[in-house]
Coordinates of C-alpha atoms in Angstrom, one line a residue:
M845 CA -66.7 -36.5 -47.8
S846 CA -68.9 -35.0 -45.0
R847 CA -68.3 -35.4 -41.3
T848 CA -71.4 -37.5 -41.1
D849 CA -70.1 -40.0 -43.6
S850 CA -66.8 -40.1 -41.8
G851 CA -68.5 -40.7 -38.5
R852 CA -70.6 -43.5 -40.0
R853 CA -67.5 -45.2 -41.6
G854 CA -65.6 -44.8 -38.3
A855 CA -68.5 -46.4 -36.4
A856 CA -68.7 -49.2 -38.9
A857 CA -65.0 -49.8 -38.7
K858 CA -65.2 -49.9 -34.9
G859 CA -68.1 -52.3 -35.1
R860 CA -66.1 -54.6 -37.4
T861 CA -63.1 -54.3 -35.0
R862 CA -65.3 -55.3 -32.0
R863 CA -66.6 -58.3 -34.0
L864 CA -63.1 -59.4 -34.9
V865 CA -61.8 -59.0 -31.3
G866 CA -64.8 -60.4 -29.4
G867 CA -66.7 -62.3 -32.1
L868 CA -67.7 -65.9 -31.9
R869 CA -65.2 -66.9 -34.6
T870 CA -62.3 -65.4 -32.5
R871 CA -63.5 -67.1 -29.4
L872 CA -63.8 -70.5 -31.1
V873 CA -60.3 -70.2 -32.6
V874 CA -58.8 -69.1 -29.3
T875 CA -60.6 -71.9 -27.5
F876 CA -59.3 -74.5 -30.0
V877 CA -55.8 -73.2 -29.9
V878 CA -55.7 -73.0 -26.1
V879 CA -57.1 -76.6 -25.7
A880 CA -54.6 -77.9 -28.3
L881 CA -51.7 -76.0 -26.6
I882 CA -52.7 -77.3 -23.2
S883 CA -53.0 -80.9 -24.6
A884 CA -49.7 -80.6 -26.3
V885 CA -47.9 -79.2 -23.3
T886 CA -49.5 -81.9 -21.1
A887 CA -48.6 -84.7 -23.5
T888 CA -45.0 -83.3 -23.7
A889 CA -44.7 -83.1 -19.9
L890 CA -46.0 -86.6 -19.4
A891 CA -43.9 -88.0 -22.2
Y892 CA -40.8 -86.3 -20.8
R893 CA -41.5 -87.6 -17.3
D894 CA -42.2 -91.2 -18.4
A895 CA -39.1 -91.2 -20.7
R896 CA -36.8 -89.8 -18.1
T897 CA -38.1 -92.2 -15.5
A898 CA -37.7 -95.2 -17.8
V899 CA -34.1 -94.1 -18.8
L900 CA -33.0 -93.5 -15.2
Q901 CA -34.7 -96.7 -14.0
R902 CA -33.0 -98.8 -16.6
T903 CA -29.6 -97.2 -15.8
Q904 CA -29.9 -97.5 -12.1
N905 CA -31.1 -101.1 -12.3
A906 CA -28.2 -102.0 -14.6
A907 CA -25.8 -100.2 -12.3
V908 CA -27.0 -101.9 -9.1
D909 CA -27.0 -105.4 -10.8
D910 CA -23.5 -104.8 -12.2
V911 CA -22.1 -103.6 -8.8
R912 CA -23.7 -106.4 -6.9
E913 CA -22.5 -109.2 -9.3
R914 CA -18.9 -107.8 -9.5
V915 CA -18.5 -107.2 -5.8
T916 CA -19.9 -110.7 -5.0
S917 CA -17.5 -112.4 -7.4
I918 CA -14.4 -110.6 -6.2
A919 CA -15.2 -110.5 -2.4
A920 CA -15.1 -114.4 -2.3
D921 CA -11.2 -114.2 -2.5
F922 CA -10.8 -111.1 -0.4
D923 CA -9.5 -111.4 3.2
V924 CA -10.6 -109.3 6.0
P925 CA -9.2 -107.2 7.6
P926 CA -7.4 -105.7 4.5
D927 CA -4.5 -103.2 4.4
Q928 CA -4.4 -100.1 2.2
R929 CA -2.7 -102.0 -0.6
T930 CA -5.2 -104.8 -0.9
L931 CA -8.1 -102.4 -0.5
S932 CA -6.9 -100.4 -3.4
R933 CA -6.4 -103.5 -5.5
F934 CA -10.0 -104.5 -4.6
A935 CA -11.4 -101.1 -5.7
T936 CA -9.5 -101.4 -9.0
K937 CA -10.8 -104.9 -9.8
V938 CA -14.4 -103.8 -9.1
S939 CA -14.0 -100.8 -11.3
E940 CA -12.6 -102.8 -14.2
G941 CA -15.5 -105.2 -14.1
I942 CA -18.3 -102.6 -14.3
G943 CA -17.0 -100.2 -16.9
A944 CA -16.2 -96.5 -16.7
R945 CA -17.3 -96.0 -13.1
I946 CA -15.4 -94.7 -10.1
V947 CA -15.3 -97.2 -7.2
V948 CA -14.7 -96.2 -3.6
V949 CA -14.1 -98.9 -1.0
R950 CA -14.2 -98.2 2.7
Y951 CA -13.1 -100.3 5.6
Q952 CA -13.2 -98.6 9.0
D953 CA -10.7 -95.8 8.6
L954 CA -9.2 -97.0 5.3
V955 CA -10.5 -95.6 2.0
A956 CA -9.4 -96.7 -1.5
V957 CA -10.5 -95.1 -4.8
S958 CA -10.1 -96.7 -8.2
D959 CA -9.2 -93.3 -9.7
S960 CA -6.8 -91.6 -7.4
L961 CA -7.4 -88.2 -9.1
A962 CA -11.1 -88.3 -8.7
D963 CA -12.8 -86.1 -6.0
T964 CA -15.4 -88.3 -4.4
E965 CA -16.2 -86.6 -1.1
G966 CA -19.0 -84.4 -2.6
R967 CA -20.6 -87.2 -4.5
I968 CA -21.1 -89.8 -1.7
T969 CA -23.5 -88.2 0.8
A970 CA -23.6 -88.9 4.5
E971 CA -27.2 -90.3 4.1
L972 CA -26.1 -92.9 1.6
R973 CA -23.1 -94.0 3.8
A974 CA -25.4 -94.3 6.8
A975 CA -27.9 -96.4 4.8
V976 CA -25.1 -98.7 3.5
R977 CA -23.5 -99.0 7.0
A978 CA -26.9 -100.1 8.3
G979 CA -26.9 -103.1 6.0
G980 CA -29.8 -104.5 4.1
G981 CA -28.4 -104.7 0.6
A982 CA -27.5 -102.3 -2.2
R983 CA -28.6 -98.7 -2.0
F984 CA -28.5 -96.0 -4.6
Q985 CA -28.9 -92.2 -4.8
R986 CA -29.0 -89.7 -7.6
V987 CA -26.9 -86.6 -6.8
V988 CA -25.9 -83.4 -8.6
W989 CA -22.3 -82.5 -8.2
R990 CA -20.9 -79.3 -9.7
G991 CA -24.0 -79.1 -12.0
E992 CA -23.7 -82.6 -13.3
P993 CA -25.9 -85.6 -12.5
Y994 CA -24.5 -88.8 -11.0
L995 CA -25.8 -92.1 -9.8
V996 CA -24.1 -93.5 -6.6
V997 CA -24.6 -97.2 -5.7
G998 CA -23.5 -98.4 -2.4
M999 CA -23.6 -101.8 -0.8
P1000 CA -22.0 -103.6 2.2
V1001 CA -19.9 -106.8 1.6
R1002 CA -21.1 -109.8 3.6
Y1003 CA -19.2 -113.0 4.6
A1004 CA -19.3 -115.8 2.1
D1005 CA -20.1 -118.5 4.6
G1006 CA -23.8 -117.8 4.5
D1007 CA -23.7 -115.6 7.6
R1008 CA -25.8 -112.5 7.2
R1009 CA -23.3 -110.4 9.1
T1010 CA -21.5 -107.6 7.3
S1011 CA -17.8 -107.7 7.0
G1012 CA -17.4 -103.9 7.5
L1013 CA -16.3 -103.5 3.9
E1014 CA -18.4 -100.9 2.0
V1015 CA -18.3 -100.4 -1.8
F1016 CA -19.5 -97.3 -3.6
A1017 CA -19.7 -97.0 -7.4
I1018 CA -20.2 -93.6 -9.0
T1019 CA -21.9 -93.6 -12.5
D1020 CA -22.0 -90.5 -14.7
L1021 CA -25.6 -89.7 -15.9
R1022 CA -24.8 -87.0 -18.4
A1023 CA -25.5 -89.3 -21.3
E1024 CA -28.9 -90.1 -20.0
R1025 CA -29.6 -86.4 -19.3
D1026 CA -28.7 -85.5 -22.9
D1027 CA -30.9 -88.3 -24.2
T1028 CA -34.0 -87.1 -22.3
A1029 CA -33.2 -83.5 -23.2
A1030 CA -33.1 -84.4 -26.9
L1031 CA -36.4 -86.2 -26.5
L1032 CA -37.9 -83.1 -24.8
D1033 CA -36.6 -80.9 -27.6
S1034 CA -38.1 -83.1 -30.3
V1035 CA -41.5 -83.2 -28.6
R1036 CA -41.4 -79.5 -27.9
A1037 CA -40.7 -78.9 -31.6
G1038 CA -43.9 -80.7 -32.5
V1039 CA -46.0 -78.4 -30.4
A1040 CA -45.9 -75.5 -32.9
P1041 CA -47.3 -77.6 -35.8
V1042 CA -50.0 -79.1 -33.6
V1043 CA -51.1 -75.6 -32.5
L1044 CA -51.0 -74.3 -36.1
L1045 CA -53.0 -77.3 -37.3
S1046 CA -55.5 -76.8 -34.5
A1047 CA -55.9 -73.1 -35.5
V1048 CA -56.6 -74.2 -39.1
L1049 CA -59.1 -76.8 -38.0
A1050 CA -60.7 -74.2 -35.7
L1051 CA -61.1 -71.7 -38.6
L1052 CA -62.7 -74.4 -40.7
A1053 CA -65.0 -75.5 -37.9
A1054 CA -65.9 -71.9 -37.1
G1055 CA -66.7 -71.2 -40.7
T1056 CA -69.0 -74.2 -40.8
V1057 CA -70.8 -73.2 -37.6
L1058 CA -70.9 -69.4 -38.2
R1059 CA -72.0 -69.5 -41.8
P1060 CA -75.6 -70.4 -41.0
V1061 CA -75.4 -68.1 -38.0
R1062 CA -74.4 -65.1 -40.2
K1063 CA -77.2 -66.0 -42.7
L1064 CA -79.7 -66.1 -39.8
G1065 CA -78.3 -62.8 -38.5
R1066 CA -78.8 -61.1 -41.9
A1067 CA -82.3 -62.6 -42.2
T1068 CA -83.2 -61.3 -38.7
R1069 CA -81.9 -57.8 -39.6
G1070 CA -84.0 -57.9 -42.7
L1071 CA -87.0 -58.9 -40.8
A1072 CA -86.5 -56.2 -38.3
A1073 CA -86.2 -53.7 -41.1
G1074 CA -89.6 -54.7 -42.4
D1075 CA -88.8 -57.3 -45.0
L1076 CA -91.3 -59.9 -43.8
G1077 CA -90.6 -62.1 -46.8
T1078 CA -87.1 -62.9 -45.5
R1079 CA -86.4 -66.6 -45.0
V1080 CA -83.4 -68.8 -44.3
A1081 CA -82.5 -72.0 -46.2
V1082 CA -82.7 -75.1 -44.0
T1083 CA -79.9 -77.6 -44.5
G1084 CA -79.1 -80.6 -42.4
H1085 CA -80.8 -81.9 -39.3
D1086 CA -78.7 -80.4 -36.5
E1087 CA -79.5 -77.7 -34.0
L1088 CA -78.8 -74.9 -36.4
A1089 CA -81.2 -76.4 -38.9
D1090 CA -83.8 -76.5 -36.1
L1091 CA -83.1 -72.9 -35.4
A1092 CA -83.5 -71.9 -39.0
R1093 CA -86.7 -73.8 -39.3
T1094 CA -88.1 -72.1 -36.2
F1095 CA -87.1 -68.7 -37.6
N1096 CA -88.9 -69.4 -40.8
E1097 CA -92.0 -70.5 -38.9
S1098 CA -91.9 -67.4 -36.8
A1099 CA -91.5 -65.2 -39.9
D1100 CA -94.4 -67.0 -41.6
A1101 CA -96.6 -66.3 -38.5
L1102 CA -95.5 -62.7 -38.4
Q1103 CA -96.1 -62.2 -42.1
A1104 CA -99.6 -63.7 -41.8
S1105 CA -100.4 -61.5 -38.7
D1106 CA -99.1 -58.4 -40.5
A1107 CA -101.2 -59.1 -43.6
E1108 CA -104.2 -59.7 -41.5
L1109 CA -103.6 -56.5 -39.5
R1110 CA -103.1 -54.5 -42.7
E1111 CA -106.3 -55.9 -44.1
Q1112 CA -108.2 -55.1 -41.0
E1113 CA -106.7 -51.6 -40.9
A1114 CA -107.6 -51.0 -44.6
K1115 CA -111.2 -52.2 -43.9
A1116 CA -111.4 -49.9 -40.9
R1117 CA -110.2 -47.0 -43.0
R1118 CA -112.6 -47.7 -45.7
F1119 CA -115.4 -48.1 -43.2
V1120 CA -114.7 -44.8 -41.6
A1121 CA -114.4 -43.1 -45.0
D1122 CA -117.6 -44.7 -46.3
V1123 CA -119.6 -43.8 -43.2
S1124 CA -118.3 -40.3 -43.2
H1125 CA -119.1 -39.9 -46.9
E1126 CA -122.6 -41.4 -46.4
L1127 CA -123.3 -39.0 -43.5
R1128 CA -122.4 -35.9 -45.4
T1129 CA -125.7 -35.7 -47.4
P1130 CA -128.1 -36.2 -44.4
L1131 CA -126.0 -33.9 -42.3
A1132 CA -126.2 -31.2 -44.9
A1133 CA -130.0 -31.5 -44.8
M1134 CA -130.0 -31.5 -41.0
T1135 CA -127.7 -28.5 -40.9
M1136 CA -130.1 -26.5 -43.2
M1137 CA -133.0 -27.5 -41.0
A1138 CA -131.1 -26.6 -37.8
T1139 CA -130.2 -23.2 -39.3
V1140 CA -133.8 -22.5 -40.1
L1141 CA -134.9 -23.4 -36.6
E1142 CA -132.1 -21.2 -35.0
E1143 CA -133.2 -18.3 -37.2
D1144 CA -136.8 -18.6 -35.9
A1145 CA -135.8 -19.5 -32.3
D1146 CA -136.8 -16.0 -31.1
Q1147 CA -140.4 -16.7 -32.2
L1148 CA -140.6 -20.0 -30.3
P1149 CA -141.4 -20.7 -26.7
P1150 CA -138.3 -20.6 -24.4
D1151 CA -138.0 -24.4 -24.1
A1152 CA -138.4 -24.9 -27.8
A1153 CA -136.0 -22.1 -28.6
R1154 CA -133.3 -23.7 -26.3
A1155 CA -133.9 -27.1 -27.9
A1156 CA -133.6 -25.6 -31.4
R1157 CA -130.2 -23.9 -30.5
T1158 CA -128.9 -27.1 -28.9
V1159 CA -129.9 -29.1 -32.0
G1160 CA -128.1 -26.5 -34.2
A1161 CA -124.9 -26.6 -32.1
E1162 CA -124.8 -30.4 -31.9
T1163 CA -125.5 -30.7 -35.6
A1164 CA -122.6 -28.3 -36.3
R1165 CA -120.4 -30.3 -34.0
L1166 CA -121.4 -33.6 -35.8
A1167 CA -120.7 -32.0 -39.1
R1168 CA -117.2 -31.0 -37.9
L1169 CA -116.6 -34.5 -36.6
V1170 CA -117.5 -36.0 -40.0
E1171 CA -115.1 -33.6 -41.7
D1172 CA -112.4 -34.5 -39.3
L1173 CA -112.9 -38.2 -39.9
M1174 CA -112.7 -37.6 -43.6
E1175 CA -109.5 -35.7 -43.2
I1176 CA -107.9 -38.4 -41.0
S1177 CA -109.0 -41.0 -43.5
R1178 CA -107.2 -39.1 -46.3
F1179 CA -104.0 -39.0 -44.1
D1180 CA -104.3 -42.7 -43.4
A1181 CA -104.7 -43.5 -47.1
K1182 CA -101.7 -41.3 -48.0
A1183 CA -104.0 -39.3 -50.3
V1184 CA -103.1 -35.9 -48.9
R1185 CA -101.1 -33.5 -51.0
L1186 CA -99.6 -30.1 -50.2
N1187 CA -100.6 -27.0 -52.1
A1188 CA -97.5 -25.1 -51.0
T1189 CA -96.8 -21.5 -52.1
G1190 CA -94.8 -18.6 -50.7
T1191 CA -96.8 -17.4 -47.7
D1192 CA -96.5 -14.7 -45.1
I1193 CA -97.0 -16.7 -41.9
A1194 CA -97.9 -13.7 -39.7
D1195 CA -100.7 -12.7 -42.1
T1196 CA -102.0 -16.3 -42.1
V1197 CA -102.1 -16.4 -38.3
R1198 CA -104.0 -13.1 -38.2
A1199 CA -106.5 -14.2 -40.8
S1200 CA -107.1 -17.5 -39.0
L1201 CA -107.8 -15.7 -35.7
A1202 CA -110.0 -13.0 -37.3
L1203 CA -112.0 -15.7 -39.2
R1204 CA -113.1 -17.3 -35.9
G1205 CA -113.5 -14.1 -33.9
W1206 CA -110.6 -14.7 -31.6
T1207 CA -108.6 -11.6 -32.3
D1208 CA -109.7 -9.9 -29.1
R1209 CA -109.2 -13.0 -27.0
V1210 CA -105.7 -13.8 -28.0
R1211 CA -102.4 -11.8 -27.6
T1212 CA -100.1 -12.0 -30.6
H1213 CA -96.4 -11.4 -30.9
L1214 CA -95.7 -12.0 -34.6
Q1215 CA -92.4 -11.4 -36.2
A1216 CA -92.7 -9.6 -39.4
D1217 CA -91.5 -10.7 -42.8
V1218 CA -91.5 -14.4 -42.0
R1219 CA -92.3 -15.9 -45.4
A1220 CA -92.1 -19.6 -46.1
V1221 CA -93.3 -22.1 -48.7
V1222 CA -96.3 -23.7 -46.9
D1223 CA -99.9 -24.8 -47.6
R1224 CA -101.8 -21.8 -46.3
R1225 CA -105.0 -23.8 -45.6
R1226 CA -103.3 -26.4 -43.6
I1227 CA -101.4 -23.8 -41.5
D1228 CA -104.9 -22.2 -40.8
V1229 CA -106.1 -25.7 -39.6
I1230 CA -103.1 -26.0 -37.3
V1231 CA -103.6 -22.5 -35.8
A1232 CA -107.3 -23.1 -35.4
N1233 CA -106.8 -26.4 -33.6
L1234 CA -104.0 -25.2 -31.2
V1235 CA -105.6 -21.9 -30.3
G1236 CA -109.1 -23.4 -30.0
N1237 CA -107.6 -26.1 -27.7
A1238 CA -106.0 -23.3 -25.5
L1239 CA -109.3 -21.4 -25.4
R1240 CA -111.3 -24.4 -24.4
H1241 CA -109.0 -26.0 -21.8
G1242 CA -106.6 -23.2 -20.8
A1243 CA -107.0 -19.9 -19.1
P1244 CA -106.3 -16.4 -20.3
P1245 CA -104.2 -14.8 -21.4
I1246 CA -103.7 -16.9 -24.5
T1247 CA -100.6 -15.8 -26.4
V1248 CA -99.4 -16.7 -29.9
T1249 CA -95.7 -16.0 -30.7
L1250 CA -94.2 -16.3 -34.2
G1251 CA -90.5 -16.3 -34.8
T1252 CA -87.6 -18.1 -36.4
A1253 CA -84.8 -20.2 -35.0
V1254 CA -81.5 -21.4 -36.3
A1255 CA -80.4 -24.9 -35.3
A1256 CA -77.7 -27.4 -36.4
D1257 CA -80.2 -29.0 -38.8
G1258 CA -81.2 -25.7 -40.5
E1259 CA -83.5 -22.7 -40.1
W1260 CA -87.0 -23.2 -38.6
V1261 CA -90.3 -21.3 -38.3
T1262 CA -91.6 -21.5 -34.7
L1263 CA -95.1 -20.8 -33.6
E1264 CA -95.9 -21.0 -29.9
V1265 CA -99.4 -21.2 -28.5
A1266 CA -99.4 -20.8 -24.7
D1267 CA -102.1 -20.5 -22.1
H1268 CA -102.0 -19.8 -18.3
G1269 CA -104.3 -22.6 -17.1
T1270 CA -103.5 -25.6 -14.9
G1271 CA -101.5 -27.2 -17.7
L1272 CA -101.6 -30.9 -18.7
P1273 CA -102.3 -33.5 -16.1
P1274 CA -99.5 -36.1 -15.4
G1275 CA -99.2 -38.6 -18.3
A1276 CA -101.2 -36.5 -20.8
R1277 CA -98.2 -35.1 -22.6
E1278 CA -97.3 -38.4 -24.2
R1279 CA -100.9 -39.0 -25.4
V1280 CA -102.1 -35.5 -26.2
F1281 CA -101.8 -36.1 -29.9
D1282 CA -103.6 -39.4 -29.8
R1283 CA -106.9 -39.6 -31.7
F1284 CA -110.0 -39.1 -29.5
Y1285 CA -107.8 -38.6 -26.4
K1286 CA -109.3 -36.2 -23.9
A1287 CA -107.0 -35.1 -21.1
D1288 CA -110.0 -33.5 -19.2
E1289 CA -112.9 -35.9 -19.1
A1290 CA -115.1 -33.3 -17.3
R1291 CA -114.7 -30.6 -19.9
T1292 CA -117.8 -28.9 -21.3
R1293 CA -118.7 -29.0 -24.9
G1294 CA -117.9 -25.4 -25.6
A1295 CA -116.4 -26.1 -29.1
A1296 CA -119.4 -24.6 -30.9
E1297 CA -119.2 -21.4 -28.9
D1298 CA -115.5 -21.0 -29.4
G1299 CA -115.5 -21.9 -33.0
G1300 CA -112.8 -24.6 -32.5
R1301 CA -112.9 -28.3 -32.9
G1302 CA -114.5 -30.5 -30.2
S1303 CA -114.2 -33.8 -32.0
G1304 CA -111.1 -35.1 -30.1
L1305 CA -109.2 -35.2 -33.4
G1306 CA -107.9 -31.6 -33.5
T1307 CA -104.4 -32.1 -32.1
A1308 CA -104.0 -35.3 -34.2
I1309 CA -104.9 -33.5 -37.4
A1310 CA -102.6 -30.6 -36.5
L1311 CA -99.7 -32.9 -36.0
E1312 CA -100.3 -34.7 -39.3
N1313 CA -100.4 -31.4 -41.1
A1314 CA -97.1 -30.4 -39.4
R1315 CA -95.5 -33.6 -40.4
L1316 CA -96.7 -33.1 -44.0
H1317 CA -94.6 -30.0 -44.1
G1318 CA -91.6 -31.8 -42.6
G1319 CA -92.1 -30.3 -39.2
T1320 CA -93.5 -31.3 -35.8
I1321 CA -95.4 -30.1 -32.8
D1322 CA -94.0 -30.3 -29.3
V1323 CA -95.8 -29.7 -26.0
A1324 CA -94.4 -28.6 -22.7
D1325 CA -95.4 -26.9 -19.4
G1326 CA -95.2 -23.1 -19.5
P1327 CA -92.8 -21.3 -17.1
Q1328 CA -95.7 -19.6 -15.4
G1329 CA -98.1 -22.5 -15.6
G1330 CA -100.3 -23.7 -18.4
A1331 CA -99.3 -25.6 -21.5
V1332 CA -97.2 -24.5 -24.5
F1333 CA -97.7 -26.1 -27.9
T1334 CA -94.8 -25.3 -30.3
L1335 CA -95.1 -25.7 -34.1
R1336 CA -91.8 -26.1 -35.8
L1337 CA -91.6 -25.9 -39.6
P1338 CA -88.5 -25.9 -41.9
L1339 CA -88.0 -22.4 -43.3
R1340 CA -88.2 -22.9 -47.0
R1341 CA -88.3 -19.7 -48.9
A1342 CA -90.0 -19.1 -52.2
E1343 CA -86.7 -18.6 -54.1
E1344 CA -85.3 -21.9 -52.6
D1345 CA -88.5 -23.7 -53.7
A1346 CA -88.1 -22.3 -57.2
E1347 CA -84.5 -23.6 -57.4

């Protein structure tokens, strides 16, 4: 496997990884799961809070009611002021009537506890004692003592004669809340255990929903890529009546319009090519007759009056230029119709360049630096056309010296033949480099029609035809500014030798 294949597979793998990590499917699943997790956690927290509040509220209400009823029933037979013995008996009776609770009874400096071994100082706070001493009925407070929760209910004892005055007797009942804490903790654990199935179920539902949503999106993506690749017949099946169906319908309508426009443009382009080819073909016969007549007039121009002689030579030059324009149009038409074929043979490139310059009388006007023994499989006639166009262009629009340099170059993509044509003129104007190979583009609008004199092409199609011939060989032509001014056109052709072509 080549490095290129490895690189492509690595890039494809990275693309798939990016789609998996940051794709729409992943975002949908993550969103579903996050929403489900937040909902489950919120529901758990609310359920725990409400359950804990309900349990504690029920416990404290029951404790307050029990303490109030028991104290009220026993206090009716209790004499004030009590001694330590009667105070202890009072605490024991209250404790027996309200279940497993520790009861503390205070009267001024006397304190009695129902369970003499119980430590009550840390469980009855100063705030609660102050609230009970202030009167106003039963008070309660939840406290944590040595890491365990307790409910402490306190109330003052009033006289039984209907007087609202307190008797100075204070009762405190301590209730253990560990059972309630365990109940709420068990409830929390059960609710928490249900979060994982909820999240898993939401992930499954998210995958199903994502598949339902993304399936038409993927189809639309494939269709879009096919359309971008030039398959204008690509369409998407429209199912349903939702937004995705509207999007697919809009895509199909756009593809129909694009296909219709493309067909119309292709038809117009074909008509234009046929028109140019037909016109050029029809002009060849009358131009041949005009060329013969112009040649006769030029041969007899010396025998004509000066004005008539100048007119005869002008007619001859313009007729020749028109004939070259027709030939160029015919050549461009063949390129457009894909009717051009290479007649490639093993050729000495240096000899071809010299012959092209000699044929047009440019040998004395052009400096050459031609590497010897540069042989390649090319179409000799088309290389001659390229050289004629590039050198003629330099002679018309550049300034001497004009240099032609032939050599070879080795690059990462193989071995190449390079042919540079450079002049020392003002170079190309700004913006002309991108358009110099366009058809009928003229960088210098004020140039003279010296094509006939120089033997080059003055039709405005020369550089376009040169580039088409280079591409036909698998090469190209680049243009740049010369290091000492002027423009440098560089022809690059793949160096295919005769023995390689035979293989």
